[in-house]
PDB file of C-alpha atoms in Angstrom:
ATOM      1  CA  MET A   1    -158.164  24.323  57.826  1.00 43.00           C
ATOM      2  CA  LYS A   2    -161.746  24.316  59.235  1.00 45.00           C
ATOM      3  CA  ARG A   3    -162.067  28.142  58.726  1.00 44.00           C
ATOM      4  CA  SER A   4    -161.057  27.838  55.143  1.00 43.00           C
ATOM      5  CA  PHE A   5    -163.327  24.888  54.597  1.00 39.00           C
ATOM      6  CA  ALA A   6    -166.210  26.737  56.018  1.00 39.00           C
ATOM      7  CA  LEU A   7    -165.391  29.912  54.004  1.00 36.00           C
ATOM      8  CA  CYS A   8    -165.459  27.765  50.909  1.00 41.00           C
ATOM      9  CA  ILE A   9    -168.828  26.293  51.913  1.00 41.00           C
ATOM     10  CA  VAL A  10    -170.239  29.814  52.441  1.00 38.00           C
ATOM     11  CA  LEU A  11    -168.824  31.281  49.250  1.00 39.00           C
ATOM     12  CA  SER A  12    -170.175  28.335  47.111  1.00 40.00           C
ATOM     13  CA  GLY A  13    -173.571  28.714  48.766  1.00 41.00           C
ATOM     14  CA  LEU A  14    -173.652  32.633  47.918  1.00 37.00           C
ATOM     15  CA  CYS A  15    -172.504  31.643  44.143  1.00 38.00           C
ATOM     16  CA  LEU A  16    -175.302  29.270  43.835  1.00 36.00           C
ATOM     17  CA  VAL A  17    -177.851  31.902  45.281  1.00 36.00           C
ATOM     18  CA  ALA A  18    -176.630  34.530  42.839  1.00 37.00           C
ATOM     19  CA  MET A  19    -176.721  32.046  39.953  1.00 36.00           C
ATOM     20  CA  ASP A  20    -180.351  31.042  40.874  1.00 38.00           C
ATOM     21  CA  HIS A  21    -181.374  34.580  41.066  1.00 39.00           C
ATOM     22  CA  SER A  22    -180.026  35.723  37.809  1.00 38.00           C
ATOM     23  CA  ALA A  23    -181.665  32.817  36.052  1.00 41.00           C
ATOM     24  CA  THR A  24    -185.059  34.171  36.752  1.00 45.00           C
ATOM     25  CA  ALA A  25    -184.649  37.091  34.401  1.00 53.00           C
ATOM     26  CA  GLN A  26    -187.310  37.511  31.870  1.00 63.00           C
ATOM     27  CA  THR A  27    -186.935  38.398  28.122  1.00 74.00           C
ATOM     28  CA  MET A  28    -189.454  40.530  26.602  1.00 74.00           C
ATOM     29  CA  LEU A  29    -189.461  40.635  22.822  1.00 74.00           C
ATOM     30  CA  ASP A  30    -192.085  43.638  22.651  1.00 76.00           C
ATOM     31  CA  ASN A  31    -192.751  46.440  25.133  1.00 68.00           C
ATOM     32  CA  SER A  32    -195.904  44.786  26.428  1.00 71.00           C
ATOM     33  CA  ALA A  33    -194.840  44.524  29.998  1.00 70.00           C
ATOM     34  CA  GLU A  34    -193.738  48.244  30.421  1.00 71.00           C
ATOM     35  CA  LYS A  35    -196.175  48.682  33.250  1.00 75.00           C
ATOM     36  CA  ALA A  36    -196.490  45.145  34.697  1.00 82.00           C
ATOM     37  CA  SER A  37    -198.503  44.669  37.795  1.00 88.00           C
ATOM     38  CA  PRO A  38    -196.824  42.557  40.641  1.00 92.00           C
ATOM     39  CA  PHE A  39    -199.176  39.633  39.513  1.00 93.00           C
ATOM     40  CA  VAL A  40    -198.014  39.703  35.964  1.00 93.00           C
ATOM     41  CA  LYS A  41    -194.331  39.839  37.076  1.00 92.00           C
ATOM     42  CA  ALA A  42    -195.081  36.914  39.358  1.00 93.00           C
ATOM     43  CA  THR A  43    -196.636  35.004  36.547  1.00 95.00           C
ATOM     44  CA  LEU A  44    -193.686  35.561  34.291  1.00 94.00           C
ATOM     45  CA  LYS A  45    -191.287  34.606  36.924  1.00 94.00           C
ATOM     46  CA  ALA A  46    -193.328  31.264  37.557  1.00 94.00           C
ATOM     47  CA  LEU A  47    -192.991  30.490  33.881  1.00 95.00           C
ATOM     48  CA  THR A  48    -189.309  31.379  33.815  1.00 94.00           C
ATOM     49  CA  THR A  49    -188.585  29.118  36.641  1.00 93.00           C
ATOM     50  CA  ARG A  50    -190.875  26.400  35.124  1.00 94.00           C
ATOM     51  CA  PHE A  51    -188.832  26.478  31.768  1.00 93.00           C
ATOM     52  CA  SER A  52    -185.454  27.840  33.255  1.00 87.00           C
ATOM     53  CA  GLY A  53    -183.471  25.669  31.001  1.00 88.00           C
ATOM     54  CA  ALA A  54    -184.936  27.132  27.949  1.00 87.00           C
ATOM     55  CA  HIS A  55    -184.430  30.820  28.766  1.00 88.00           C
ATOM     56  CA  PRO A  56    -188.057  31.727  27.810  1.00 93.00           C
ATOM     57  CA  LYS A  57    -189.042  34.728  25.721  1.00 93.00           C
ATOM     58  CA  PHE A  58    -192.390  36.651  26.248  1.00 94.00           C
ATOM     59  CA  ARG A  59    -194.571  38.793  23.807  1.00 93.00           C
ATOM     60  CA  ASN A  60    -198.124  39.931  23.535  1.00 94.00           C
ATOM     61  CA  LEU A  61    -198.846  40.428  27.073  1.00 94.00           C
ATOM     62  CA  ALA A  62    -202.453  41.586  27.803  1.00 94.00           C
ATOM     63  CA  VAL A  63    -204.144  42.065  31.075  1.00 94.00           C
ATOM     64  CA  HIS A  64    -208.011  42.147  31.818  1.00 95.00           C
ATOM     65  CA  THR A  65    -210.396  41.260  34.723  1.00 93.00           C
ATOM     66  CA  ASN A  66    -212.622  38.340  34.848  1.00 91.00           C
ATOM     67  CA  SER A  67    -216.129  38.303  36.331  1.00 89.00           C
ATOM     68  CA  ASP A  68    -214.533  37.632  39.825  1.00 89.00           C
ATOM     69  CA  LYS A  69    -212.872  41.095  39.387  1.00 92.00           C
ATOM     70  CA  LYS A  70    -209.455  39.258  39.390  1.00 92.00           C
ATOM     71  CA  GLN A  71    -206.594  40.048  37.040  1.00 94.00           C
ATOM     72  CA  VAL A  72    -206.016  37.697  34.179  1.00 96.00           C
ATOM     73  CA  VAL A  73    -202.791  37.888  32.229  1.00 96.00           C
ATOM     74  CA  CYS A  74    -202.564  36.327  28.670  1.00 96.00           C
ATOM     75  CA  GLY A  75    -199.550  36.160  26.336  1.00 96.00           C
ATOM     76  CA  GLN A  76    -197.114  33.912  24.326  1.00 96.00           C
ATOM     77  CA  VAL A  77    -193.904  32.262  25.327  1.00 95.00           C
ATOM     78  CA  SER A  78    -191.144  31.143  23.135  1.00 94.00           C
ATOM     79  CA  LEU A  79    -188.759  28.409  24.344  1.00 94.00           C
ATOM     80  CA  SER A  80    -186.643  28.635  21.303  1.00 92.00           C
ATOM     81  CA  ASN A  81    -182.792  29.427  21.793  1.00 90.00           C
ATOM     82  CA  SER A  82    -182.989  31.983  19.133  1.00 89.00           C
ATOM     83  CA  LYS A  83    -182.723  35.610  20.063  1.00 87.00           C
ATOM     84  CA  THR A  84    -185.619  36.469  17.492  1.00 90.00           C
ATOM     85  CA  PRO A  85    -187.708  33.168  17.687  1.00 92.00           C
ATOM     86  CA  ALA A  86    -189.985  32.168  14.924  1.00 93.00           C
ATOM     87  CA  ASN A  87    -193.736  32.840  15.172  1.00 92.00           C
ATOM     88  CA  GLU A  88    -194.488  29.126  15.273  1.00 92.00           C
ATOM     89  CA  SER A  89    -192.285  28.597  18.365  1.00 93.00           C
ATOM     90  CA  PHE A  90    -194.548  30.673  20.404  1.00 95.00           C
ATOM     91  CA  LEU A  91    -196.922  29.055  23.031  1.00 95.00           C
ATOM     92  CA  SER A  92    -200.143  30.730  24.377  1.00 96.00           C
ATOM     93  CA  PHE A  93    -200.205  31.048  28.138  1.00 96.00           C
ATOM     94  CA  GLY A  94    -202.726  32.514  30.571  1.00 97.00           C
ATOM     95  CA  ALA A  95    -203.055  32.999  34.218  1.00 96.00           C
ATOM     96  CA  SER A  96    -205.533  34.234  36.617  1.00 95.00           C
ATOM     97  CA  GLU A  97    -204.929  35.680  40.218  1.00 93.00           C
ATOM     98  CA  ASP A  98    -206.844  32.971  41.661  1.00 84.00           C
ATOM     99  CA  THR A  99    -205.044  30.023  39.998  1.00 84.00           C
ATOM    100  CA  GLU A 100    -201.897  28.461  41.274  1.00 83.00           C
ATOM    101  CA  GLN A 101    -199.791  27.919  38.002  1.00 91.00           C
ATOM    102  CA  PRO A 102    -200.156  29.449  34.634  1.00 96.00           C
ATOM    103  CA  ILE A 103    -201.693  27.452  31.852  1.00 95.00           C
ATOM    104  CA  VAL A 104    -199.387  26.901  28.762  1.00 95.00           C
ATOM    105  CA  TYR A 105    -200.955  25.544  25.582  1.00 95.00           C
ATOM    106  CA  GLU A 106    -198.734  24.380  22.754  1.00 91.00           C
ATOM    107  CA  ALA A 107    -200.777  24.374  19.500  1.00 88.00           C
ATOM    108  CA  ARG A 108    -200.087  20.925  17.625  1.00 88.00           C
ATOM    109  CA  THR A 109    -201.886  19.982  14.752  1.00 88.00           C
ATOM    110  CA  ILE A 110    -203.921  16.706  15.284  1.00 88.00           C
ATOM    111  CA  PRO A 111    -202.796  13.784  12.798  1.00 88.00           C
ATOM    112  CA  THR A 112    -205.087  12.591  10.028  1.00 86.00           C
ATOM    113  CA  ALA A 113    -205.100   9.393  11.860  1.00 84.00           C
ATOM    114  CA  LEU A 114    -205.006   8.349  15.271  1.00 83.00           C
ATOM    115  CA  ASP A 115    -204.792   5.119  17.160  1.00 78.00           C
ATOM    116  CA  SER A 116    -207.558   4.984  19.883  1.00 75.00           C
ATOM    117  CA  ARG A 117    -204.948   4.472  22.565  1.00 81.00           C
ATOM    118  CA  GLU A 118    -203.815   7.979  21.808  1.00 84.00           C
ATOM    119  CA  ALA A 119    -207.209   9.592  22.172  1.00 85.00           C
ATOM    120  CA  ASN A 120    -206.783  10.343  25.947  1.00 87.00           C
ATOM    121  CA  GLN A 121    -203.635  12.060  25.302  1.00 90.00           C
ATOM    122  CA  TRP A 122    -205.151  14.486  22.756  1.00 90.00           C
ATOM    123  CA  ILE A 123    -208.240  14.960  24.853  1.00 90.00           C
ATOM    124  CA  ASN A 124    -205.941  16.133  27.879  1.00 90.00           C
ATOM    125  CA  HIS A 125    -204.042  18.270  25.636  1.00 89.00           C
ATOM    126  CA  GLY A 126    -207.075  20.103  24.578  1.00 92.00           C
ATOM    127  CA  ALA A 127    -208.052  20.762  28.288  1.00 93.00           C
ATOM    128  CA  ASP A 128    -205.266  23.394  28.374  1.00 94.00           C
ATOM    129  CA  LEU A 129    -207.030  25.189  25.472  1.00 95.00           C
ATOM    130  CA  GLU A 130    -210.269  25.002  27.075  1.00 95.00           C
ATOM    131  CA  GLU A 131    -208.996  26.714  30.247  1.00 95.00           C
ATOM    132  CA  LEU A 132    -207.276  29.367  28.076  1.00 96.00           C
ATOM    133  CA  GLU A 133    -210.545  30.097  26.384  1.00 96.00           C
ATOM    134  CA  GLU A 134    -212.260  30.317  29.573  1.00 95.00           C
ATOM    135  CA  LEU A 135    -209.770  32.804  30.817  1.00 95.00           C
ATOM    136  CA  GLY A 136    -210.168  34.867  27.610  1.00 95.00           C
ATOM    137  CA  CYS A 137    -206.849  34.334  26.333  1.00 96.00           C
ATOM    138  CA  VAL A 138    -207.644  32.536  23.116  1.00 95.00           C
ATOM    139  CA  PRO A 139    -210.573  33.284  20.786  1.00 95.00           C
ATOM    140  CA  GLU A 140    -214.065  31.949  21.824  1.00 95.00           C
ATOM    141  CA  GLY A 141    -214.877  28.553  19.829  1.00 95.00           C
ATOM    142  CA  SER A 142    -211.071  27.572  19.714  1.00 94.00           C
ATOM    143  CA  TYR A 143    -211.902  24.581  22.172  1.00 95.00           C
ATOM    144  CA  ARG A 144    -214.890  23.612  20.291  1.00 95.00           C
ATOM    145  CA  GLN A 145    -213.095  23.673  16.974  1.00 95.00           C
ATOM    146  CA  TYR A 146    -210.090  21.524  18.467  1.00 94.00           C
ATOM    147  CA  GLY A 147    -212.716  19.045  19.919  1.00 93.00           C
ATOM    148  CA  ASP A 148    -214.610  18.907  16.425  1.00 94.00           C
ATOM    149  CA  THR A 149    -211.420  18.132  14.563  1.00 92.00           C
ATOM    150  CA  LEU A 150    -210.294  15.517  17.078  1.00 92.00           C
ATOM    151  CA  ASN A 151    -213.651  13.862  17.070  1.00 91.00           C
ATOM    152  CA  LYS A 152    -213.590  13.656  13.244  1.00 91.00           C
ATOM    153  CA  VAL A 153    -210.145  12.100  13.143  1.00 89.00           C
ATOM    154  CA  LEU A 154    -211.305   9.586  15.904  1.00 87.00           C
ATOM    155  CA  GLN A 155    -214.615   8.827  13.866  1.00 86.00           C
ATOM    156  CA  ASP A 156    -212.516   8.322  10.594  1.00 81.00           C
ATOM    157  CA  SER A 157    -210.054   6.017  12.544  1.00 73.00           C
ATOM    158  CA  LYS A 158    -212.906   4.024  13.986  1.00 68.00           C
ATOM    159  CA  THR A 159    -214.590   3.743  10.654  1.00 69.00           C
ATOM    160  CA  ASN A 160    -211.346   2.584   8.868  1.00 65.00           C
ATOM    161  CA  ALA A 161    -210.805   0.089  11.610  1.00 58.00           C
ATOM    162  CA  THR A 162    -214.098  -1.637  10.950  1.00 54.00           C
ATOM    163  CA  ARG A 163    -213.564  -1.958   7.243  1.00 49.00           C
TER     164      ARG A 163
END
């Protein structure tokens, strides 16, 4: 009886390991990862693990080196359940060899009116965009444009509140 119980425990453990290992497969929607370096593969695996419930799909991978001669990978990830996700479902991401976790930025339109209590949330949201710009993953000036838009909305909200 003890042997069969131990065998059940061992087999269930092996099944869990196999299930966990198969859950880290990446889905590439284009051929941008054909000759991916170990760093790129590790970045994709980290994102797949981070969003394991969504089965992420990747595209537009690009690799370059930064001023410190470290590899930087940029790309887009979709968390959509569709086999062919819509363009608007893709989030920009980037990672450098000297960072711990990839940075993922979800482009969200800033509402035309904001409560001042929401300002910190939107400022923090923009920090990911700033980091992606520093990595060279989004066009230069993206963060400034985001900040200008946010400041205008906050200024308009402040002006309307004083009327």
